[in-house]
GROMACS .gro file of C-alpha atoms in nm:
model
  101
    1UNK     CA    1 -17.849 -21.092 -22.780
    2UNK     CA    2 -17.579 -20.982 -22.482
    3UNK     CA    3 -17.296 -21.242 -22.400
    4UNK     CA    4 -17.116 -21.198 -22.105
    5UNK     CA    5 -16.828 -21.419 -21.941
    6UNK     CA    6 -16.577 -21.417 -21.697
    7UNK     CA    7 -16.414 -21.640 -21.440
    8UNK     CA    8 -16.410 -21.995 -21.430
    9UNK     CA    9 -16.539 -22.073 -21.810
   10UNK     CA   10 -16.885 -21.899 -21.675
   11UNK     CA   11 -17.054 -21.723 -21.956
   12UNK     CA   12 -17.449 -21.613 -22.002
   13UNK     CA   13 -17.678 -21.463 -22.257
   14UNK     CA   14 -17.990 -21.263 -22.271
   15UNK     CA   15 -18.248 -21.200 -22.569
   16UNK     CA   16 -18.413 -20.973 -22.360
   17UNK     CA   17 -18.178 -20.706 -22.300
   18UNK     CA   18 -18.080 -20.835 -21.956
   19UNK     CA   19 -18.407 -20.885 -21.823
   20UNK     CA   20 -18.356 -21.230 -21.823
   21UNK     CA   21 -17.982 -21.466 -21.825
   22UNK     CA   22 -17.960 -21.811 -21.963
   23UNK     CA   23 -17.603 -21.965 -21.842
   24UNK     CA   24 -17.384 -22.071 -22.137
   25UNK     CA   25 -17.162 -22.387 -22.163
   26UNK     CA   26 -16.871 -22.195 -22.400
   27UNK     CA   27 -16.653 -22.553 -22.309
   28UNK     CA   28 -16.413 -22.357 -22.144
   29UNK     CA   29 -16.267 -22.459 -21.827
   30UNK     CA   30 -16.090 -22.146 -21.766
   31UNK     CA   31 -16.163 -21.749 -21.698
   32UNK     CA   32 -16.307 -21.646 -22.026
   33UNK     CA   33 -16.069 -21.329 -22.126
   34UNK     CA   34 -16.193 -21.212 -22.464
   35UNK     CA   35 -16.462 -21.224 -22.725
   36UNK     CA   36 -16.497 -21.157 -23.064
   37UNK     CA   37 -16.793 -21.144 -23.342
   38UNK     CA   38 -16.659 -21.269 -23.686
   39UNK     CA   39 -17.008 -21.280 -23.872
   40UNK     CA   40 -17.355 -21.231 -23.777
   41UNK     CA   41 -17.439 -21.492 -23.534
   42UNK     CA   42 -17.068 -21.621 -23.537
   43UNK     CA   43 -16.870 -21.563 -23.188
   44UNK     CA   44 -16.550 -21.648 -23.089
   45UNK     CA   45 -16.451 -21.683 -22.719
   46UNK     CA   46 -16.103 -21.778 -22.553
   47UNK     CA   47 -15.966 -21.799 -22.201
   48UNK     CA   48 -15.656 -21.754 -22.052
   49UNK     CA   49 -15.557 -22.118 -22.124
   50UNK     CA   50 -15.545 -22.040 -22.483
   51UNK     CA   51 -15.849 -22.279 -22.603
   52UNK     CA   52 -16.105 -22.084 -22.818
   53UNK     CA   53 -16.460 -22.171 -22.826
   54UNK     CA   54 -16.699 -22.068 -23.154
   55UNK     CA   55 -17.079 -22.014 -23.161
   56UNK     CA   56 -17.261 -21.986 -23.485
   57UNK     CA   57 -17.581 -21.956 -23.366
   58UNK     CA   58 -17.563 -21.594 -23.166
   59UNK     CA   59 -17.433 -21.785 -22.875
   60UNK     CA   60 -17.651 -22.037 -22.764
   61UNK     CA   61 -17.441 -22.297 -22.837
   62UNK     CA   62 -17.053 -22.354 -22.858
   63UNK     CA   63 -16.793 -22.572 -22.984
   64UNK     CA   64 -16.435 -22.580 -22.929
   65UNK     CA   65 -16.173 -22.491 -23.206
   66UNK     CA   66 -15.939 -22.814 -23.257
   67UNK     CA   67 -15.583 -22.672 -23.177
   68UNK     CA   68 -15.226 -22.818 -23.206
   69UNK     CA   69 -15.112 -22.648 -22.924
   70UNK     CA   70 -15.272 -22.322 -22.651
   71UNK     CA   71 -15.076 -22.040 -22.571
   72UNK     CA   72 -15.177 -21.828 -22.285
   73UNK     CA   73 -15.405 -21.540 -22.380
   74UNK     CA   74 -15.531 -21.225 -22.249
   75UNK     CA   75 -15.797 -21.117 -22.517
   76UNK     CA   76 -15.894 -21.188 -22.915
   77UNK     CA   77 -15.998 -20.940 -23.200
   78UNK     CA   78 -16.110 -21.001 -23.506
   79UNK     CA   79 -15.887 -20.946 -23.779
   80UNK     CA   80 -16.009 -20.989 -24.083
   81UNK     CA   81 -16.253 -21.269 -24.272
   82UNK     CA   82 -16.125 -21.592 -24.120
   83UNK     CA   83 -15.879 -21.446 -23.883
   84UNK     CA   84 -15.849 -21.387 -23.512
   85UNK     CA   85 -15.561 -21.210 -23.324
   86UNK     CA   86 -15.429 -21.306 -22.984
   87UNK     CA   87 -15.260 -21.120 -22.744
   88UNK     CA   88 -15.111 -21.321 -22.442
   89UNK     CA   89 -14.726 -21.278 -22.291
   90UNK     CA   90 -14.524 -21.373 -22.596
   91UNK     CA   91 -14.687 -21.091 -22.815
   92UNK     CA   92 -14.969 -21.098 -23.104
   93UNK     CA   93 -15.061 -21.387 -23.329
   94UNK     CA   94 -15.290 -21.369 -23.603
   95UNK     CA   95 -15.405 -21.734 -23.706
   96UNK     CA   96 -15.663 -21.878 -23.909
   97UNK     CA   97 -16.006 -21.879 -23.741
   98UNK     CA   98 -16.099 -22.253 -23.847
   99UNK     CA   99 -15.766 -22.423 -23.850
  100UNK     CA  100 -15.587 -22.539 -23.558
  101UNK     CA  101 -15.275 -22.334 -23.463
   0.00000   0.00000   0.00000
């Protein structure tokens, strides 16, 4: 499958190779800046807001990650089992990928 994402929260899949686009509710209210695969079928996306959303099913589906707080961001990576980094304008963070931060 293709994600893609962008302004707005606005993200779509295809399982077609782009032939065809199915729009996406990541549960992000903001523009989508960065996505990252963790596992097969596991994808984590964020926006500039600083909420990340996860799919475990290839991204058809999406649920927020509970956080204490949401830093601004301007893309994710994956770094590591169980670990995202975040870039945004206080520098990189590495955190946990299922416990708030």
């Amino acid at each position: 499958a293709v994600l893609v994402y962008g302004l707005r929260g606005n993200a779509f899949r295809s399982a077609d190779g782009g032939k065809t686009w199915t729009k996406v509710d990541a549960k992000l209210p903001a523009t989508i800046v960065g996505g990252t695969a963790l596992a097969p079928g596991t994808v984590v996306l964020a926006d500039q807001g600083g909420r990340l959303a996860v799919s475990r099913d290839g991204g058809v589906t999406f649920d927020l990650i509970p956080q204490t707080r949401h830093l601004p961001l301007t893309s994710i990576a994956n770094a590591g089992p169980g670990r995202l980094a975040g870039t945004g304008p206080f520098g990189v963070m590495v955190v946990a990928a299922d416990s708030p931060r």
